[in-house]
Amino acid sequence: MIIVLKPDVEQNKREQLIDWLGTLGVGVHTSVGEYQTVLGLIGDTAGVDMDLIDSLDIVETVKRVSEPFKRANRKFHPEDTVVEVGDVRVGSGHFCMIAGPCSVESEDQIVAIAKAVKAAGANMLRGGAFKPRTSPYDFQGLKADGLELLRIARQETGLPIVSEIMNAADLPLFEDIDVLQVGARNMQNFDLLKELGTTKKPILLKRGLANTLRELLMSAEYIMSNGNENVILCERGIRTFGDYFRNTLDLSAVPMLHELSHLPVVVDPSHATGIARMVAPMAVAATAAGADGLLIEVHNDPPHALCDGAQSIRPEEYEKLAAKVRAVREVAVC
Ligand code: PEP
Ligand code: MN
């Protein structure tokens, strides 16, 4: 971090600042020029509050020269991370196809969808049991019973299961769930992230509705700095002024996240667009942009789905989508 002081700052004020910076556990390199003084902070500046320094009246500008995320940073870990979920690998050329309904609704529903998506090429099954709904009057999920139905579907198909956890207190219920999803609304639930960091579970961390890539990576850092390196990032669309879509799929996040971080990046075109017929084109585009996998909502009866029917595709549509994705991967992956 570099701090440029205002011209003609009094020496005692400058020294007070340098002394205080020293107490933050970083080294301070001072360069006194004819008009201005520049302080270079050396060492781990992740805990230094840049905005606080910027607000001091003797400071002209502050600039970070290294990112505050360390464990997620590609600079400190040049090779791609591969997250292992049973036999399925994600990242560094290993592509995952996660598919299933928004919510688990019944045994027949989840088992039928699991079999259909597996036949189409999916290698993981998703299904929400704890649902973060905007309205408290909407279906909230089958909770522990939903997780039990996912286990049955796993047993029937062999597909690892992915399900959203909203509260750290529910962790014991998720003990044998293969991937724990942190939803967009919980991306900055720091207590939940810290708790997930104490497990070794693969975590699918979704980008918040209005969060930057840096914030997404800092949330990954919460999990990783508590000991869990098994993080998969997920771009699922952000809020913009786009009027025809539920969200705007920020596809440029894919190559940028790959540049900034070694963690795998999965794209969810279902929540990003909110429209079933938009899912396949954006899945293909995400694949070409270099995504390490796709998370797609598939339902056997979308008009009667208890959650997110409008964006859910049918198994036969998923089959076509999967074939297109495979074709794109053969010719045009960034
Ligand atoms: C979901 O995957 O069903 C979900 C609620 O996603 P998001 O958190 O991205 O809205
Ligand atoms: Mn959903």
Short mmCIF file of C-alpha atoms and ligand atoms in Angstrom, two decimals:
data_model
loop_
_atom_site.label_atom_id
_atom_site.label_comp_id
_atom_site.label_asym_id
_atom_site.label_seq_id
_atom_site.Cartn_x
_atom_site.Cartn_y
_atom_site.Cartn_z
CA MET A 1 0.00 0.00 0.00
CA ILE A 2 1.28 3.44 -0.90
CA ILE A 3 0.28 6.58 1.02
CA VAL A 4 1.04 9.98 -0.50
CA LEU A 5 0.99 12.78 2.08
CA LYS A 6 -0.14 16.31 1.31
CA PRO A 7 2.64 18.79 0.49
CA ASP A 8 4.24 20.58 3.44
CA VAL A 9 2.92 18.28 6.16
CA GLU A 10 4.48 19.11 9.52
CA GLN A 11 7.18 16.70 10.58
CA ASN A 12 5.57 15.81 13.93
CA LYS A 13 2.26 14.90 12.23
CA ARG A 14 4.11 12.79 9.71
CA GLU A 15 5.98 10.99 12.48
CA GLN A 16 2.79 10.40 14.47
CA LEU A 17 1.27 8.72 11.41
CA ILE A 18 4.37 6.57 10.83
CA ASP A 19 4.41 5.50 14.49
CA TRP A 20 0.75 4.57 14.35
CA LEU A 21 1.22 2.61 11.10
CA GLY A 22 4.02 0.71 12.83
CA THR A 23 1.56 -0.44 15.50
CA LEU A 24 -0.56 -2.11 12.77
CA GLY A 25 2.13 -4.71 12.21
CA VAL A 26 3.39 -3.46 8.85
CA GLY A 27 6.77 -2.04 7.92
CA VAL A 28 6.84 1.59 6.72
CA HIS A 29 9.23 2.76 4.05
CA THR A 30 9.43 6.57 4.03
CA SER A 31 10.52 8.53 1.02
CA VAL A 32 10.77 12.29 1.61
CA GLY A 33 10.75 14.31 -1.59
CA GLU A 34 11.18 18.03 -2.13
CA TYR A 35 7.43 18.68 -1.92
CA GLN A 36 5.82 15.45 -0.87
CA THR A 37 6.37 12.42 1.33
CA VAL A 38 5.42 8.94 0.16
CA LEU A 39 5.00 6.09 2.64
CA GLY A 40 5.23 2.51 1.39
CA LEU A 41 3.61 -0.10 3.64
CA ILE A 42 5.43 -3.41 3.57
CA GLY A 43 4.14 -6.80 4.67
CA ASP A 44 0.58 -8.03 5.18
CA THR A 45 -1.63 -4.97 4.70
CA ALA A 46 -4.85 -6.99 4.55
CA GLY A 47 -5.89 -5.65 7.96
CA VAL A 48 -5.08 -2.01 7.21
CA ASP A 49 -8.19 0.16 6.80
CA MET A 50 -7.47 2.06 3.62
CA ASP A 51 -10.56 4.28 3.91
CA LEU A 52 -9.55 5.37 7.39
CA ILE A 53 -6.10 6.39 6.18
CA ASP A 54 -7.62 8.16 3.19
CA SER A 55 -9.80 10.21 5.54
CA LEU A 56 -6.85 11.68 7.48
CA ASP A 57 -6.33 15.35 6.74
CA ILE A 58 -2.60 14.97 6.08
CA VAL A 59 -3.15 12.26 3.47
CA GLU A 60 -3.57 13.09 -0.21
CA THR A 61 -4.06 9.61 -1.72
CA VAL A 62 -3.82 5.94 -0.79
CA LYS A 63 -3.36 3.12 -3.24
CA ARG A 64 -3.26 -0.62 -2.79
CA VAL A 65 -0.53 -2.25 -4.80
CA SER A 66 -1.48 -5.74 -3.75
CA GLU A 67 -4.99 -7.13 -3.32
CA PRO A 68 -6.31 -7.64 0.23
CA PHE A 69 -7.23 -11.26 -0.57
CA LYS A 70 -4.20 -13.50 -0.14
CA ARG A 71 -5.33 -17.11 -0.05
CA ALA A 72 -7.68 -16.75 -3.00
CA ASN A 73 -5.10 -14.74 -4.96
CA ARG A 74 -3.51 -16.27 -8.03
CA LYS A 75 -0.32 -14.29 -7.39
CA PHE A 76 0.38 -16.42 -4.34
CA HIS A 77 -0.92 -19.65 -5.87
CA PRO A 78 -0.32 -19.65 -9.63
CA GLU A 79 -1.75 -23.14 -10.35
CA ASP A 80 -5.51 -23.61 -10.70
CA THR A 81 -7.19 -25.16 -7.70
CA VAL A 82 -9.10 -28.36 -8.40
CA VAL A 83 -11.94 -28.96 -5.94
CA GLU A 84 -12.77 -32.62 -5.48
CA VAL A 85 -16.33 -33.72 -4.80
CA GLY A 86 -16.13 -37.49 -4.50
CA ASP A 87 -15.01 -38.63 -7.94
CA VAL A 88 -15.99 -35.34 -9.57
CA ARG A 89 -13.27 -32.75 -10.03
CA VAL A 90 -13.91 -29.05 -10.65
CA GLY A 91 -11.37 -26.61 -12.08
CA SER A 92 -8.27 -26.63 -14.26
CA GLY A 93 -10.02 -28.18 -17.24
CA HIS A 94 -12.39 -30.35 -15.18
CA PHE A 95 -15.89 -29.17 -16.00
CA CYS A 96 -18.88 -29.74 -13.73
CA MET A 97 -22.51 -29.92 -14.77
CA ILE A 98 -24.67 -29.26 -11.71
CA ALA A 99 -28.37 -29.58 -12.40
CA GLY A 100 -31.64 -30.04 -10.58
CA PRO A 101 -34.69 -28.21 -9.32
CA CYS A 102 -34.66 -24.95 -7.41
CA SER A 103 -36.40 -26.77 -4.54
CA VAL A 104 -36.74 -30.37 -3.57
CA GLU A 105 -40.51 -30.99 -3.59
CA SER A 106 -41.05 -34.74 -3.27
CA GLU A 107 -39.22 -38.04 -3.62
CA ASP A 108 -40.75 -38.71 -7.04
CA GLN A 109 -39.79 -35.26 -8.27
CA ILE A 110 -36.16 -35.26 -7.14
CA VAL A 111 -35.45 -38.87 -8.12
CA ALA A 112 -37.00 -38.45 -11.57
CA ILE A 113 -35.06 -35.23 -12.22
CA ALA A 114 -31.84 -36.72 -10.87
CA LYS A 115 -32.11 -39.69 -13.25
CA ALA A 116 -32.96 -37.47 -16.20
CA VAL A 117 -30.12 -34.98 -15.69
CA LYS A 118 -27.65 -37.77 -15.09
CA ALA A 119 -28.66 -39.39 -18.38
CA ALA A 120 -28.12 -36.01 -20.07
CA GLY A 121 -24.59 -35.69 -18.70
CA ALA A 122 -24.92 -33.92 -15.34
CA ASN A 123 -22.34 -34.98 -12.77
CA MET A 124 -23.88 -33.33 -9.70
CA LEU A 125 -27.44 -32.89 -8.48
CA ARG A 126 -28.68 -29.63 -7.01
CA GLY A 127 -31.81 -29.12 -4.94
CA GLY A 128 -32.77 -26.50 -2.38
CA ALA A 129 -34.05 -27.73 0.97
CA PHE A 130 -33.64 -24.45 2.85
CA LYS A 131 -34.88 -21.69 0.57
CA PRO A 132 -34.09 -17.97 0.93
CA ARG A 133 -37.34 -16.50 -0.42
CA THR A 134 -38.05 -12.80 -0.81
CA SER A 135 -41.52 -13.29 0.64
CA PRO A 136 -42.07 -15.08 3.95
CA TYR A 137 -45.36 -16.38 2.50
CA ASP A 138 -43.62 -18.29 -0.30
CA PHE A 139 -42.54 -21.94 -0.06
CA GLN A 140 -39.57 -22.08 2.29
CA GLY A 141 -38.32 -25.56 1.39
CA LEU A 142 -38.72 -28.99 2.96
CA LYS A 143 -35.67 -28.38 5.19
CA ALA A 144 -34.30 -31.57 6.82
CA ASP A 145 -36.85 -33.71 4.96
CA GLY A 146 -35.63 -32.16 1.69
CA LEU A 147 -32.05 -33.14 2.50
CA GLU A 148 -33.24 -36.68 3.18
CA LEU A 149 -34.90 -36.81 -0.26
CA LEU A 150 -31.65 -35.60 -1.83
CA ARG A 151 -29.83 -38.47 -0.11
CA ILE A 152 -32.33 -40.89 -1.66
CA ALA A 153 -31.72 -39.34 -5.10
CA ARG A 154 -27.98 -39.65 -4.55
CA GLN A 155 -28.36 -43.29 -3.65
CA GLU A 156 -30.47 -43.91 -6.77
CA THR A 157 -28.09 -42.17 -9.16
CA GLY A 158 -24.67 -41.90 -7.54
CA LEU A 159 -24.68 -38.14 -8.19
CA PRO A 160 -23.08 -35.99 -5.46
CA ILE A 161 -25.56 -33.49 -4.03
CA VAL A 162 -25.40 -29.71 -3.72
CA SER A 163 -27.72 -27.83 -1.37
CA GLU A 164 -27.90 -24.38 0.15
CA ILE A 165 -27.13 -23.75 3.80
CA MET A 166 -28.51 -20.51 5.24
CA ASN A 167 -27.53 -20.84 8.87
CA ALA A 168 -24.43 -22.21 10.59
CA ALA A 169 -26.67 -23.81 13.23
CA ASP A 170 -27.89 -26.20 10.50
CA LEU A 171 -24.38 -27.56 9.83
CA PRO A 172 -24.98 -30.91 11.60
CA LEU A 173 -27.85 -31.56 9.14
CA PHE A 174 -25.42 -31.04 6.24
CA GLU A 175 -22.73 -33.41 7.48
CA ASP A 176 -23.02 -35.79 4.54
CA ILE A 177 -24.14 -33.25 1.90
CA ASP A 178 -21.39 -33.19 -0.73
CA VAL A 179 -21.33 -29.47 -1.60
CA LEU A 180 -22.69 -26.66 0.58
CA GLN A 181 -24.04 -23.74 -1.39
CA VAL A 182 -23.86 -20.23 0.04
CA GLY A 183 -26.56 -18.28 -1.74
CA ALA A 184 -26.28 -14.79 -3.15
CA ARG A 185 -28.11 -13.30 -0.19
CA ASN A 186 -25.66 -14.82 2.25
CA MET A 187 -22.45 -14.02 0.40
CA GLN A 188 -21.57 -11.54 3.12
CA ASN A 189 -22.94 -13.49 6.08
CA PHE A 190 -19.50 -13.47 7.61
CA ASP A 191 -20.38 -15.62 10.62
CA LEU A 192 -21.69 -18.33 8.28
CA LEU A 193 -18.57 -18.06 6.08
CA LYS A 194 -16.26 -18.35 9.09
CA GLU A 195 -18.09 -21.42 10.33
CA LEU A 196 -17.91 -23.05 6.88
CA GLY A 197 -14.20 -22.31 6.95
CA THR A 198 -13.83 -24.66 9.89
CA THR A 199 -15.17 -27.59 7.80
CA LYS A 200 -13.43 -29.29 4.89
CA LYS A 201 -16.59 -29.30 2.79
CA PRO A 202 -16.55 -28.02 -0.78
CA ILE A 203 -18.37 -24.67 -0.72
CA LEU A 204 -20.16 -23.21 -3.73
CA LEU A 205 -20.03 -19.48 -3.05
CA LYS A 206 -22.45 -17.42 -5.09
CA ARG A 207 -21.82 -13.79 -5.91
CA GLY A 208 -24.22 -11.42 -4.15
CA LEU A 209 -26.86 -9.52 -6.09
CA ALA A 210 -24.95 -6.26 -5.84
CA ASN A 211 -21.45 -7.32 -4.94
CA THR A 212 -18.17 -6.62 -6.68
CA LEU A 213 -15.67 -9.28 -7.65
CA ARG A 214 -13.34 -8.04 -4.94
CA GLU A 215 -16.09 -8.51 -2.37
CA LEU A 216 -16.76 -12.02 -3.70
CA LEU A 217 -13.07 -12.87 -3.34
CA MET A 218 -12.97 -11.38 0.17
CA SER A 219 -15.89 -13.65 1.08
CA ALA A 220 -13.94 -16.63 -0.29
CA GLU A 221 -11.07 -15.37 1.86
CA TYR A 222 -13.28 -15.64 4.97
CA ILE A 223 -13.79 -19.34 4.26
CA MET A 224 -10.18 -20.00 3.27
CA SER A 225 -8.55 -18.05 6.08
CA ASN A 226 -10.48 -20.23 8.53
CA GLY A 227 -8.91 -23.36 7.04
CA ASN A 228 -11.12 -24.50 4.16
CA GLU A 229 -9.54 -24.15 0.72
CA ASN A 230 -12.34 -25.98 -1.12
CA VAL A 231 -14.16 -23.00 -2.56
CA ILE A 232 -15.92 -22.84 -5.92
CA LEU A 233 -16.95 -19.35 -7.02
CA CYS A 234 -20.28 -18.85 -8.79
CA GLU A 235 -21.36 -15.97 -11.01
CA ARG A 236 -25.17 -15.85 -10.95
CA GLY A 237 -25.99 -12.41 -12.28
CA ILE A 238 -26.08 -9.02 -10.63
CA ARG A 239 -28.60 -6.18 -10.36
CA THR A 240 -28.34 -3.59 -13.10
CA PHE A 241 -30.78 -1.38 -14.98
CA GLY A 242 -31.49 -4.25 -17.40
CA ASP A 243 -35.27 -4.45 -17.60
CA TYR A 244 -36.04 -7.72 -19.35
CA PHE A 245 -34.08 -10.03 -17.09
CA ARG A 246 -34.16 -11.05 -13.46
CA ASN A 247 -30.47 -10.10 -13.26
CA THR A 248 -27.65 -9.34 -15.69
CA LEU A 249 -25.19 -12.16 -16.26
CA ASP A 250 -21.74 -10.65 -15.82
CA LEU A 251 -19.83 -13.00 -18.09
CA SER A 252 -16.73 -10.84 -18.00
CA ALA A 253 -16.45 -11.95 -14.37
CA VAL A 254 -15.30 -15.37 -15.59
CA PRO A 255 -11.97 -14.43 -17.23
CA MET A 256 -11.38 -11.71 -14.63
CA LEU A 257 -11.90 -14.11 -11.71
CA HIS A 258 -9.57 -16.58 -13.41
CA GLU A 259 -6.97 -13.85 -13.67
CA LEU A 260 -7.36 -12.76 -10.05
CA SER A 261 -7.83 -16.14 -8.41
CA HIS A 262 -6.90 -19.81 -8.72
CA LEU A 263 -10.36 -20.95 -7.56
CA PRO A 264 -12.77 -22.65 -10.00
CA VAL A 265 -15.55 -20.46 -11.42
CA VAL A 266 -19.00 -21.84 -12.17
CA VAL A 267 -21.80 -19.93 -13.91
CA ASP A 268 -25.51 -20.07 -13.09
CA PRO A 269 -27.44 -18.83 -16.13
CA SER A 270 -30.79 -19.73 -14.54
CA HIS A 271 -30.84 -17.13 -11.77
CA ALA A 272 -28.89 -14.74 -13.98
CA THR A 273 -31.60 -14.49 -16.62
CA GLY A 274 -34.72 -15.75 -14.88
CA ILE A 275 -36.09 -16.92 -18.25
CA ALA A 276 -35.96 -20.58 -19.27
CA ARG A 277 -35.38 -19.91 -22.98
CA MET A 278 -32.35 -17.70 -22.19
CA VAL A 279 -30.60 -20.41 -20.18
CA ALA A 280 -29.11 -22.44 -23.04
CA PRO A 281 -27.62 -19.49 -24.98
CA MET A 282 -26.03 -18.08 -21.82
CA ALA A 283 -24.79 -21.52 -20.74
CA VAL A 284 -23.05 -21.86 -24.09
CA ALA A 285 -21.59 -18.35 -23.77
CA ALA A 286 -20.37 -19.03 -20.23
CA THR A 287 -18.69 -22.20 -21.41
CA ALA A 288 -16.91 -20.36 -24.21
CA ALA A 289 -15.83 -17.67 -21.72
CA GLY A 290 -13.96 -20.34 -19.76
CA ALA A 291 -16.32 -21.30 -16.94
CA ASP A 292 -15.36 -24.45 -15.00
CA GLY A 293 -18.94 -25.59 -14.81
CA LEU A 294 -22.62 -24.71 -14.99
CA LEU A 295 -25.33 -24.68 -12.34
CA ILE A 296 -28.69 -25.04 -14.03
CA GLU A 297 -32.22 -25.35 -12.71
CA VAL A 298 -34.07 -28.29 -14.27
CA HIS A 299 -37.64 -29.25 -13.39
CA ASN A 300 -39.87 -31.98 -14.82
CA ASP A 301 -42.97 -29.76 -14.57
CA PRO A 302 -41.89 -26.10 -14.61
CA PRO A 303 -45.41 -24.57 -14.62
CA HIS A 304 -46.10 -26.30 -11.29
CA ALA A 305 -42.68 -25.81 -9.69
CA LEU A 306 -42.89 -24.48 -6.13
CA CYS A 307 -40.00 -22.13 -6.81
CA ASP A 308 -38.39 -20.56 -9.90
CA GLY A 309 -40.54 -22.32 -12.49
CA ALA A 310 -40.09 -19.50 -15.04
CA GLN A 311 -36.36 -20.11 -15.30
CA SER A 312 -36.43 -23.89 -15.02
CA ILE A 313 -35.79 -25.93 -18.14
CA ARG A 314 -37.16 -29.41 -18.75
CA PRO A 315 -34.90 -32.48 -18.80
CA GLU A 316 -35.19 -32.78 -22.58
CA GLU A 317 -34.06 -29.15 -22.95
CA TYR A 318 -31.21 -29.83 -20.57
CA GLU A 319 -30.11 -32.73 -22.72
CA LYS A 320 -29.87 -30.45 -25.76
CA LEU A 321 -28.08 -27.79 -23.75
CA ALA A 322 -25.55 -30.32 -22.46
CA ALA A 323 -24.80 -31.48 -26.00
CA LYS A 324 -24.18 -27.88 -27.11
CA VAL A 325 -21.93 -27.26 -24.12
CA ARG A 326 -19.88 -30.34 -24.94
CA ALA A 327 -19.53 -29.17 -28.55
CA VAL A 328 -18.40 -25.71 -27.47
CA ARG A 329 -15.87 -27.17 -25.07
CA GLU A 330 -14.27 -29.08 -27.91
CA VAL A 331 -13.71 -26.03 -30.07
CA ALA A 332 -13.74 -22.79 -28.17
CA VAL A 333 -12.84 -22.71 -24.54
CA CYS A 334 -10.88 -19.69 -23.43
C1 PEP B 1 -30.67 -20.98 -5.79
O1 PEP B 1 -29.61 -21.47 -6.26
O2 PEP B 1 -31.76 -21.58 -5.80
C2 PEP B 1 -30.64 -19.61 -5.29
C3 PEP B 1 -31.52 -19.18 -4.39
O3 PEP B 1 -29.68 -18.89 -5.86
P1 PEP B 1 -29.16 -17.39 -5.56
O4 PEP B 1 -28.67 -17.41 -4.16
O5 PEP B 1 -28.09 -17.20 -6.59
O6 PEP B 1 -30.32 -16.47 -5.76
MN MN B 2 -33.73 -20.98 -7.64
#
